Each structure stands twice: as structure tokens, then as C-alpha cells.
């Protein structure tokens, strides 16, 4: 078969697949005007379905790569950030390179070196070392001096010339305490992570401010009602156990996973949630509406934060210079079934209750 005959055969196949004329296929392949967008897309889809390679002029052009460094993916809030950042980058033509940190795995600095080798146009850091007050932030100053545009999510480091996007952790803790106080709780505990992290310090500050304003708990007693633990279900469970022994009726948690651990700790002691203990999480990560009980939590506005971070990064890449300051996004209290009016009678004795112990709380996969 001659070249022209083979080409006509291909045009015929594509036209039949797209349900258009061969002349229309030819216009699309030659990138000529006069073809409706939906018809053009139908022809390109037919090319892909039939396994033909698109002409170079019709291939989607990538504006470049963007690094996206996130912590472990066990906490569903981080995949949520990654997904929305990827979606927000798509219209700009940039392709994200996802770098996930795991304990004992590749470190943030190693990922950065890899991203630099790939000549990324910029990097978004989610809850990275910028949030750690004990970390050396010169690593970011080096990137800025290259210059390489960077944006930080959740964690502020003064003196770094970059945009920061954060949820207002102080306000989140204050709102959570106010919610429990409105339900009649006074002895309210706080569970969160290590205090070297900026979001943790802010949550502790907001918790103490609200407790001093809304309750009669002495300031020196608030330290005993604050438990710093490892992030995650196990850390929340251990910390909640200690607070339950100190007689709290409500617990504000630094993450949804810690809140699930607190619920588990209560149930293992024969206590009901929210009957004997009210629990407030933080993040409103996926599936929290479907736990048992559905979790009352402080919602991070993940979509708005992720879109703002992408816009700031793209502006930096394009030389428009996004303001180098911190953008604080307001959290939202989402009330579900894990909080209720405080008991007015004496709660059952912990550890010696005659009530059958419910099964351990199962964290949804």
C-alpha cells in the first residue's frame, strides 16, 4: 500500500471512530481553524483510542515540573492536600513530582536534591521542616538564593522570603474549647504533638487562652491537662488514657487520628463517647463523617489553602512575586456525634466499671 493510501486508511479509521468526516480529521491533524472544540477533542480521543501518535503540534505541552514534598500518607489529610494541589496545577501546565517522607526513609533534603536534579520550577512543602523550630532553616534560604520559588504549607518560619499558607491553629483550639464549654464541660484536656512544631505551639496557646477566658481552671493546672504525644492513633490513645485518669470530660485533639486514639482509650476503659467523654479532632480528613461515632472536628480548608499555595508558587515562577508573608485560613467547627452535653452525674469509675467493655475502636481504612 502506498503512503497516501495508508494515510487515507488511517484518516478513515479516525473519522469512523470520531464519527466525523475525513476532511474534519485532516483539519484537526493540521491544526487548522474552523473545527468546534468538542469535535476537535473527539478526533484527538479517537487518535488515542486507536493507538496513533498525536502530531507534535497537538501534544499537550508541559510548562515544567513542580516538586511536592509531603509527610507520610497514613494521615489522610496529606493525600487530600496532594490531590488538590495536583488538580490546581493541571490548568497551569505544571506537573507535580510527589515526594512522600516516611520514618527511616528518604529525608526532605534528599528529596530536594533529587528535585533539583530534575530541574523543577518550584517546590511546595507541606508540614515540612519549616514547621520544626528545632530544624535549620538555612536549607530554605539556599533554595531561595538560587533562586528557586518555594511555598510552605502549615508552619511559619520568620525571616524566610517565601509565601506561607497556614490554617489558624490558635483559633482552631479556641473554637474547639468554646464548643465543649458551651456543652457544659469545664475540665477539658488537650492532646497534640511535640511542642517543637509551630502548629502545636499555636494550638497550645489557643487552648490555654480559651480555657483561661471561659473556665475557672487555674492556669497552673492547665499544664496537667495538656498532653504532648506522638502524632497518630497510638499517641492519641496513650495521651488520652492519662487525661481520663485525671478526670477530664472533654478532649481537644491535634489531629483526627489522635482523636480516634482518644476514642479507643475511652472505650477500653468502659466509657462511652460522647456519653462519658466528648472528643474533638482536627483536620476533618476523609472518612471522619463515617467513624463510630462520627467525629466532631475542626476542618482545615484544604481546598482553599492548596489553591492559594499553587497560585502563589506560579506567580513566583512567572516573576510576579507573591507577597512573602503568612496567609492564615480560618478553620471551621464541624459538629458530629463525638461531642455531647457534659454529664451532670458522677461518671462510672475508670478501670472498675461493671459495664461490658465495647470492642476496640476500628479506624476505617
Short mmCIF file of N, CA, C and O in Angstrom, two decimals, residues 47-154:
data_model
loop_
_atom_site.label_atom_id
_atom_site.label_comp_id
_atom_site.label_asym_id
_atom_site.label_seq_id
_atom_site.Cartn_x
_atom_site.Cartn_y
_atom_site.Cartn_z
N UNK A 47 -7.73 9.35 18.06
CA UNK A 47 -6.31 9.06 17.85
C UNK A 47 -5.75 8.22 18.98
O UNK A 47 -5.06 7.21 18.75
N UNK A 48 -6.06 8.63 20.21
CA UNK A 48 -5.54 7.93 21.39
C UNK A 48 -6.10 6.51 21.47
O UNK A 48 -5.37 5.56 21.76
N UNK A 49 -7.40 6.38 21.21
CA UNK A 49 -8.04 5.07 21.31
C UNK A 49 -7.47 4.09 20.29
O UNK A 49 -7.24 2.92 20.59
N UNK A 50 -7.22 4.58 19.08
CA UNK A 50 -6.70 3.72 18.02
C UNK A 50 -5.20 3.50 18.10
O UNK A 50 -4.64 2.72 17.32
N UNK A 51 -4.55 4.19 19.03
CA UNK A 51 -3.12 3.97 19.23
C UNK A 51 -2.23 4.77 18.29
O UNK A 51 -1.03 4.48 18.17
N UNK A 52 -2.79 5.77 17.62
CA UNK A 52 -1.97 6.62 16.77
C UNK A 52 -1.30 7.71 17.60
O UNK A 52 -1.89 8.25 18.55
N UNK A 53 -0.08 8.05 17.26
CA UNK A 53 0.62 9.11 17.99
C UNK A 53 0.14 10.47 17.50
O UNK A 53 0.00 10.71 16.29
N UNK A 54 -0.14 11.35 18.45
CA UNK A 54 -0.57 12.69 18.07
C UNK A 54 0.57 13.44 17.39
O UNK A 54 1.73 13.30 17.79
N UNK A 55 0.27 14.27 16.39
CA UNK A 55 1.31 15.13 15.83
C UNK A 55 1.91 16.01 16.92
O UNK A 55 1.23 16.39 17.87
N UNK A 56 3.18 16.35 16.77
CA UNK A 56 3.89 17.08 17.82
C UNK A 56 3.18 18.38 18.19
O UNK A 56 3.13 18.77 19.35
N UNK A 57 2.60 19.04 17.18
CA UNK A 57 1.95 20.34 17.45
C UNK A 57 0.70 20.20 18.32
O UNK A 57 0.23 21.18 18.89
N UNK A 58 0.15 18.96 18.40
CA UNK A 58 -1.09 18.75 19.15
C UNK A 58 -0.85 18.11 20.50
O UNK A 58 -1.79 17.87 21.25
N UNK A 59 0.39 17.80 20.81
CA UNK A 59 0.67 17.18 22.10
C UNK A 59 0.58 18.23 23.20
O UNK A 59 0.98 19.37 23.01
N UNK A 60 0.06 17.79 24.34
CA UNK A 60 -0.05 18.69 25.49
C UNK A 60 1.33 19.10 25.94
O UNK A 60 2.19 18.26 26.20
N UNK A 61 1.53 20.38 26.00
CA UNK A 61 2.84 20.88 26.41
C UNK A 61 2.89 21.06 27.93
O UNK A 61 1.98 21.60 28.53
N UNK A 62 3.97 20.61 28.53
CA UNK A 62 4.15 20.78 29.96
C UNK A 62 4.98 22.03 30.21
O UNK A 62 6.00 22.26 29.55
N UNK A 63 4.49 22.84 31.15
CA UNK A 63 5.25 24.05 31.49
C UNK A 63 6.47 23.70 32.34
O UNK A 63 7.33 24.53 32.55
N UNK A 64 6.51 22.48 32.85
CA UNK A 64 7.64 22.05 33.66
C UNK A 64 7.18 21.25 34.86
O UNK A 64 6.00 20.94 35.02
N UNK A 65 8.13 20.90 35.70
CA UNK A 65 7.85 20.08 36.88
C UNK A 65 7.85 20.96 38.13
O UNK A 65 8.59 21.93 38.22
N UNK A 66 7.01 20.56 39.08
CA UNK A 66 6.96 21.22 40.39
C UNK A 66 7.07 20.14 41.46
O UNK A 66 6.35 19.14 41.41
N UNK A 67 7.97 20.33 42.41
CA UNK A 67 8.11 19.38 43.49
C UNK A 67 7.02 19.56 44.53
O UNK A 67 6.63 20.68 44.83
N UNK A 68 6.53 18.46 45.07
CA UNK A 68 5.53 18.48 46.13
C UNK A 68 6.00 17.53 47.23
O UNK A 68 5.97 16.31 47.07
N UNK A 69 6.49 18.09 48.33
CA UNK A 69 7.06 17.30 49.43
C UNK A 69 6.05 17.25 50.56
O UNK A 69 5.67 18.28 51.12
N UNK A 70 5.59 16.04 50.89
CA UNK A 70 4.59 15.87 51.94
C UNK A 70 5.09 14.83 52.95
O UNK A 70 5.94 14.00 52.62
N UNK A 71 4.55 14.86 54.18
CA UNK A 71 4.90 13.81 55.15
C UNK A 71 4.27 12.49 54.74
O UNK A 71 3.70 12.35 53.65
N UNK A 72 4.35 11.52 55.63
CA UNK A 72 3.77 10.20 55.36
C UNK A 72 2.30 10.33 54.96
O UNK A 72 1.63 11.29 55.30
N UNK A 73 1.81 9.33 54.23
CA UNK A 73 0.45 9.37 53.72
C UNK A 73 -0.53 8.63 54.60
O UNK A 73 -1.69 8.44 54.23
N UNK A 74 -0.09 8.16 55.79
CA UNK A 74 -1.00 7.46 56.70
C UNK A 74 -2.12 8.39 57.16
O UNK A 74 -3.26 7.96 57.34
N UNK A 75 -1.78 9.65 57.41
CA UNK A 75 -2.79 10.63 57.78
C UNK A 75 -3.48 11.10 56.50
O UNK A 75 -2.85 11.69 55.63
N UNK A 76 -4.79 10.83 56.37
CA UNK A 76 -5.46 11.12 55.09
C UNK A 76 -5.51 12.60 54.72
O UNK A 76 -5.86 12.92 53.59
N UNK A 77 -5.15 13.50 55.63
CA UNK A 77 -5.16 14.91 55.27
C UNK A 77 -4.06 15.23 54.26
O UNK A 77 -4.20 16.11 53.42
N UNK A 78 -2.95 14.48 54.30
CA UNK A 78 -1.85 14.78 53.38
C UNK A 78 -2.13 14.32 51.95
O UNK A 78 -1.86 15.07 51.01
N UNK A 79 -2.71 13.13 51.72
CA UNK A 79 -3.15 12.82 50.36
C UNK A 79 -4.19 13.81 49.84
O UNK A 79 -4.22 14.10 48.64
N UNK A 80 -5.03 14.33 50.75
CA UNK A 80 -6.03 15.32 50.33
C UNK A 80 -5.34 16.58 49.81
O UNK A 80 -5.73 17.12 48.76
N UNK A 81 -4.31 17.05 50.53
CA UNK A 81 -3.55 18.21 50.05
C UNK A 81 -2.91 17.90 48.69
O UNK A 81 -2.97 18.71 47.77
N UNK A 82 -2.29 16.73 48.58
CA UNK A 82 -1.59 16.37 47.34
C UNK A 82 -2.55 16.33 46.15
O UNK A 82 -2.23 16.83 45.06
N UNK A 83 -3.73 15.76 46.36
CA UNK A 83 -4.68 15.64 45.27
C UNK A 83 -5.15 17.00 44.78
O UNK A 83 -5.22 17.25 43.57
N UNK A 84 -5.46 17.90 45.71
CA UNK A 84 -5.97 19.21 45.31
C UNK A 84 -4.87 20.06 44.69
O UNK A 84 -5.10 20.80 43.74
N UNK A 85 -3.65 19.95 45.21
CA UNK A 85 -2.53 20.68 44.62
C UNK A 85 -2.31 20.21 43.18
O UNK A 85 -2.09 21.01 42.26
N UNK A 86 -2.38 18.90 42.97
CA UNK A 86 -2.21 18.36 41.61
C UNK A 86 -3.29 18.90 40.68
O UNK A 86 -3.02 19.30 39.55
N UNK A 87 -4.54 18.91 41.16
CA UNK A 87 -5.65 19.41 40.34
C UNK A 87 -5.49 20.90 40.05
O UNK A 87 -5.79 21.36 38.94
N UNK A 88 -5.01 21.66 41.03
CA UNK A 88 -4.84 23.10 40.84
C UNK A 88 -3.68 23.40 39.89
O UNK A 88 -3.69 24.42 39.19
N UNK A 89 -2.69 22.53 39.86
CA UNK A 89 -1.54 22.73 38.96
C UNK A 89 -1.89 22.40 37.51
O UNK A 89 -1.31 22.98 36.59
N UNK A 90 -2.83 21.48 37.30
CA UNK A 90 -3.11 20.98 35.95
C UNK A 90 -3.40 22.10 34.94
O UNK A 90 -2.81 22.11 33.85
N UNK A 91 -4.28 23.06 35.25
CA UNK A 91 -4.56 24.11 34.25
C UNK A 91 -3.36 24.99 33.94
O UNK A 91 -3.33 25.65 32.92
N UNK A 92 -2.39 25.03 34.85
CA UNK A 92 -1.21 25.87 34.62
C UNK A 92 -0.17 25.20 33.75
O UNK A 92 0.79 25.83 33.33
N UNK A 93 -0.35 23.89 33.50
CA UNK A 93 0.60 23.16 32.68
C UNK A 93 1.75 22.55 33.43
O UNK A 93 2.58 21.85 32.86
N UNK A 94 1.82 22.77 34.74
CA UNK A 94 2.90 22.20 35.54
C UNK A 94 2.51 20.81 36.05
O UNK A 94 1.36 20.55 36.39
N UNK A 95 3.49 19.94 36.10
CA UNK A 95 3.28 18.56 36.54
C UNK A 95 3.95 18.35 37.89
O UNK A 95 5.15 18.61 38.03
N UNK A 96 3.20 17.90 38.91
CA UNK A 96 3.81 17.71 40.24
C UNK A 96 4.62 16.43 40.32
O UNK A 96 4.26 15.40 39.73
N UNK A 97 5.72 16.49 41.05
CA UNK A 97 6.51 15.30 41.38
C UNK A 97 6.32 15.07 42.88
O UNK A 97 6.82 15.84 43.70
N UNK A 98 5.55 14.04 43.23
CA UNK A 98 5.20 13.81 44.63
C UNK A 98 6.33 13.10 45.37
O UNK A 98 6.80 12.04 44.94
N UNK A 99 6.75 13.69 46.46
CA UNK A 99 7.82 13.12 47.30
C UNK A 99 7.24 12.88 48.70
O UNK A 99 6.90 13.83 49.40
N UNK A 100 7.12 11.63 49.08
CA UNK A 100 6.49 11.27 50.36
C UNK A 100 7.54 10.82 51.35
O UNK A 100 8.31 9.89 51.07
N UNK A 101 7.57 11.46 52.51
CA UNK A 101 8.53 11.08 53.54
C UNK A 101 7.94 9.98 54.43
O UNK A 101 6.75 9.98 54.72
N UNK A 102 8.77 9.06 54.82
CA UNK A 102 8.38 8.02 55.77
C UNK A 102 9.47 7.89 56.82
O UNK A 102 10.65 8.15 56.54
N UNK A 103 9.11 7.50 58.04
CA UNK A 103 10.13 7.32 59.09
C UNK A 103 11.21 6.35 58.63
O UNK A 103 10.92 5.23 58.20
N UNK A 104 12.46 6.80 58.71
CA UNK A 104 13.56 5.95 58.28
C UNK A 104 13.77 5.90 56.78
O UNK A 104 14.67 5.22 56.30
N UNK A 105 12.94 6.62 56.03
CA UNK A 105 13.06 6.62 54.57
C UNK A 105 13.85 7.80 54.06
O UNK A 105 14.73 8.33 54.75
N UNK A 106 13.51 8.22 52.85
CA UNK A 106 14.22 9.35 52.23
C UNK A 106 13.89 10.63 52.99
O UNK A 106 12.73 10.92 53.30
N UNK A 107 14.91 11.40 53.31
CA UNK A 107 14.73 12.64 54.06
C UNK A 107 14.36 13.79 53.13
O UNK A 107 14.55 13.71 51.91
N UNK A 108 13.84 14.86 53.72
CA UNK A 108 13.41 16.01 52.93
C UNK A 108 14.56 16.57 52.09
O UNK A 108 14.38 16.87 50.90
N UNK A 109 15.74 16.69 52.69
CA UNK A 109 16.88 17.24 51.95
C UNK A 109 17.27 16.37 50.76
O UNK A 109 17.67 16.89 49.71
N UNK A 110 17.14 15.06 50.92
CA UNK A 110 17.46 14.16 49.81
C UNK A 110 16.45 14.31 48.67
O UNK A 110 16.81 14.28 47.49
N UNK A 111 15.18 14.50 49.05
CA UNK A 111 14.18 14.74 48.02
C UNK A 111 14.45 16.04 47.28
O UNK A 111 14.30 16.13 46.06
N UNK A 112 14.85 17.05 48.01
CA UNK A 112 15.14 18.34 47.39
C UNK A 112 16.27 18.21 46.38
O UNK A 112 16.20 18.76 45.27
N UNK A 113 17.33 17.48 46.74
CA UNK A 113 18.43 17.26 45.80
C UNK A 113 17.95 16.57 44.53
O UNK A 113 18.35 16.92 43.41
N UNK A 114 17.07 15.57 44.71
CA UNK A 114 16.53 14.86 43.55
C UNK A 114 15.70 15.80 42.68
O UNK A 114 15.79 15.78 41.44
N UNK A 115 14.91 16.65 43.32
CA UNK A 115 14.08 17.58 42.56
C UNK A 115 14.93 18.61 41.82
O UNK A 115 14.62 18.99 40.69
N UNK A 116 16.00 19.05 42.45
CA UNK A 116 16.90 19.99 41.77
C UNK A 116 17.55 19.33 40.56
O UNK A 116 17.74 19.98 39.52
N UNK A 117 17.90 18.05 40.68
CA UNK A 117 18.47 17.32 39.55
C UNK A 117 17.49 17.26 38.38
O UNK A 117 17.90 17.21 37.22
N UNK A 118 16.21 17.23 38.71
CA UNK A 118 15.17 17.18 37.67
C UNK A 118 14.80 18.58 37.17
O UNK A 118 13.89 18.73 36.35
N UNK A 119 15.47 19.58 37.69
CA UNK A 119 15.28 20.97 37.26
C UNK A 119 13.83 21.42 37.43
O UNK A 119 13.23 22.00 36.52
N UNK A 120 13.29 21.18 38.60
CA UNK A 120 11.92 21.62 38.87
C UNK A 120 11.85 23.14 38.87
O UNK A 120 12.84 23.83 39.14
N UNK A 121 10.67 23.63 38.56
CA UNK A 121 10.48 25.09 38.50
C UNK A 121 10.19 25.68 39.87
O UNK A 121 10.29 26.90 40.05
N UNK A 122 9.80 24.85 40.83
CA UNK A 122 9.50 25.31 42.18
C UNK A 122 9.13 24.13 43.06
O UNK A 122 8.99 23.00 42.57
N UNK A 123 8.98 24.36 44.35
CA UNK A 123 8.66 23.28 45.30
C UNK A 123 7.61 23.78 46.29
O UNK A 123 7.70 24.90 46.80
N UNK A 124 6.63 22.92 46.58
CA UNK A 124 5.67 23.16 47.65
C UNK A 124 5.99 22.19 48.78
O UNK A 124 6.07 20.98 48.57
N UNK A 125 6.19 22.73 49.97
CA UNK A 125 6.45 21.91 51.16
C UNK A 125 5.21 21.90 52.04
O UNK A 125 4.72 22.95 52.43
N UNK A 126 4.70 20.70 52.36
CA UNK A 126 3.54 20.56 53.23
C UNK A 126 4.01 20.00 54.57
O UNK A 126 4.54 18.89 54.62
N UNK A 127 3.83 20.78 55.65
CA UNK A 127 4.21 20.34 57.00
C UNK A 127 5.62 19.77 57.02
O UNK A 127 5.88 18.70 57.58
N UNK A 128 6.54 20.50 56.42
CA UNK A 128 7.93 20.05 56.35
C UNK A 128 8.77 20.57 57.50
O UNK A 128 8.25 20.98 58.55
N UNK A 129 10.09 20.59 57.30
CA UNK A 129 11.00 21.04 58.34
C UNK A 129 10.84 22.53 58.64
O UNK A 129 11.31 23.01 59.67
N UNK A 130 10.18 23.25 57.75
CA UNK A 130 9.92 24.68 58.03
C UNK A 130 9.01 24.83 59.24
O UNK A 130 9.01 25.88 59.88
N UNK A 131 8.23 23.78 59.57
CA UNK A 131 7.34 23.83 60.73
C UNK A 131 8.03 23.44 62.02
O UNK A 131 7.46 23.57 63.10
N UNK A 132 9.27 22.98 61.92
CA UNK A 132 10.03 22.49 63.07
C UNK A 132 10.96 23.59 63.57
O UNK A 132 11.91 23.98 62.88
N UNK A 133 10.69 24.09 64.76
CA UNK A 133 11.51 25.19 65.29
C UNK A 133 12.93 24.74 65.62
O UNK A 133 13.83 25.58 65.76
N UNK A 134 13.14 23.42 65.74
CA UNK A 134 14.48 22.91 66.04
C UNK A 134 15.30 22.66 64.78
O UNK A 134 16.49 22.35 64.87
N UNK A 135 14.70 22.78 63.62
CA UNK A 135 15.40 22.50 62.36
C UNK A 135 16.17 23.73 61.88
O UNK A 135 15.83 24.87 62.21
N UNK A 136 17.19 23.49 61.09
CA UNK A 136 17.98 24.56 60.49
C UNK A 136 17.27 25.03 59.22
O UNK A 136 17.14 24.27 58.26
N UNK A 137 16.81 26.26 59.21
CA UNK A 137 16.05 26.77 58.08
C UNK A 137 16.94 27.37 56.99
O UNK A 137 16.44 27.89 55.99
N UNK A 138 18.26 27.27 57.17
CA UNK A 138 19.17 27.74 56.12
C UNK A 138 18.99 26.95 54.83
O UNK A 138 19.31 27.45 53.74
N UNK A 139 18.49 25.71 54.95
CA UNK A 139 18.26 24.88 53.76
C UNK A 139 17.29 25.60 52.81
O UNK A 139 17.42 25.50 51.58
N UNK A 140 16.32 26.32 53.36
CA UNK A 140 15.35 27.03 52.52
C UNK A 140 15.95 28.34 51.99
O UNK A 140 15.65 28.74 50.86
N UNK A 141 16.79 28.98 52.80
CA UNK A 141 17.44 30.20 52.32
C UNK A 141 18.33 29.89 51.12
O UNK A 141 18.44 30.70 50.19
N UNK A 142 18.95 28.72 51.13
CA UNK A 142 19.79 28.31 50.00
C UNK A 142 18.95 28.16 48.73
O UNK A 142 19.37 28.57 47.64
N UNK A 143 17.76 27.58 48.86
CA UNK A 143 16.89 27.42 47.70
C UNK A 143 16.43 28.78 47.17
O UNK A 143 16.42 29.02 45.96
N UNK A 144 16.05 29.66 48.10
CA UNK A 144 15.57 30.98 47.70
C UNK A 144 16.67 31.76 47.00
O UNK A 144 16.42 32.51 46.04
N UNK A 145 17.92 31.56 47.43
CA UNK A 145 19.05 32.29 46.83
C UNK A 145 19.41 31.78 45.45
O UNK A 145 20.14 32.46 44.72
N UNK A 146 18.92 30.60 45.04
CA UNK A 146 19.34 30.01 43.75
C UNK A 146 19.07 30.91 42.55
O UNK A 146 19.95 30.98 41.67
N UNK A 147 17.92 31.48 42.27
CA UNK A 147 16.70 31.47 43.08
C UNK A 147 15.75 30.36 42.60
O UNK A 147 15.60 30.12 41.41
N UNK A 148 15.07 29.72 43.57
CA UNK A 148 14.05 28.73 43.26
C UNK A 148 12.79 29.09 44.05
O UNK A 148 12.84 29.19 45.28
N UNK A 149 11.67 29.29 43.37
CA UNK A 149 10.43 29.61 44.08
C UNK A 149 9.98 28.46 44.98
O UNK A 149 9.98 27.29 44.56
N UNK A 150 9.61 28.76 46.21
CA UNK A 150 9.10 27.76 47.14
C UNK A 150 7.90 28.35 47.88
O UNK A 150 7.80 29.56 48.06
N UNK A 151 7.00 27.46 48.30
CA UNK A 151 5.84 27.85 49.11
C UNK A 151 5.70 26.83 50.23
O UNK A 151 5.88 25.63 50.02
N UNK A 152 5.41 27.30 51.43
CA UNK A 152 5.29 26.44 52.61
C UNK A 152 3.83 26.38 53.07
O UNK A 152 3.17 27.41 53.18
N UNK A 153 3.37 25.17 53.38
CA UNK A 153 2.02 24.98 53.91
C UNK A 153 2.12 24.47 55.35
O UNK A 153 2.82 23.51 55.62
N UNK A 154 1.39 25.13 56.25
CA UNK A 154 1.30 24.75 57.67
C UNK A 154 2.64 24.71 58.38
O UNK A 154 3.27 23.67 58.55
#
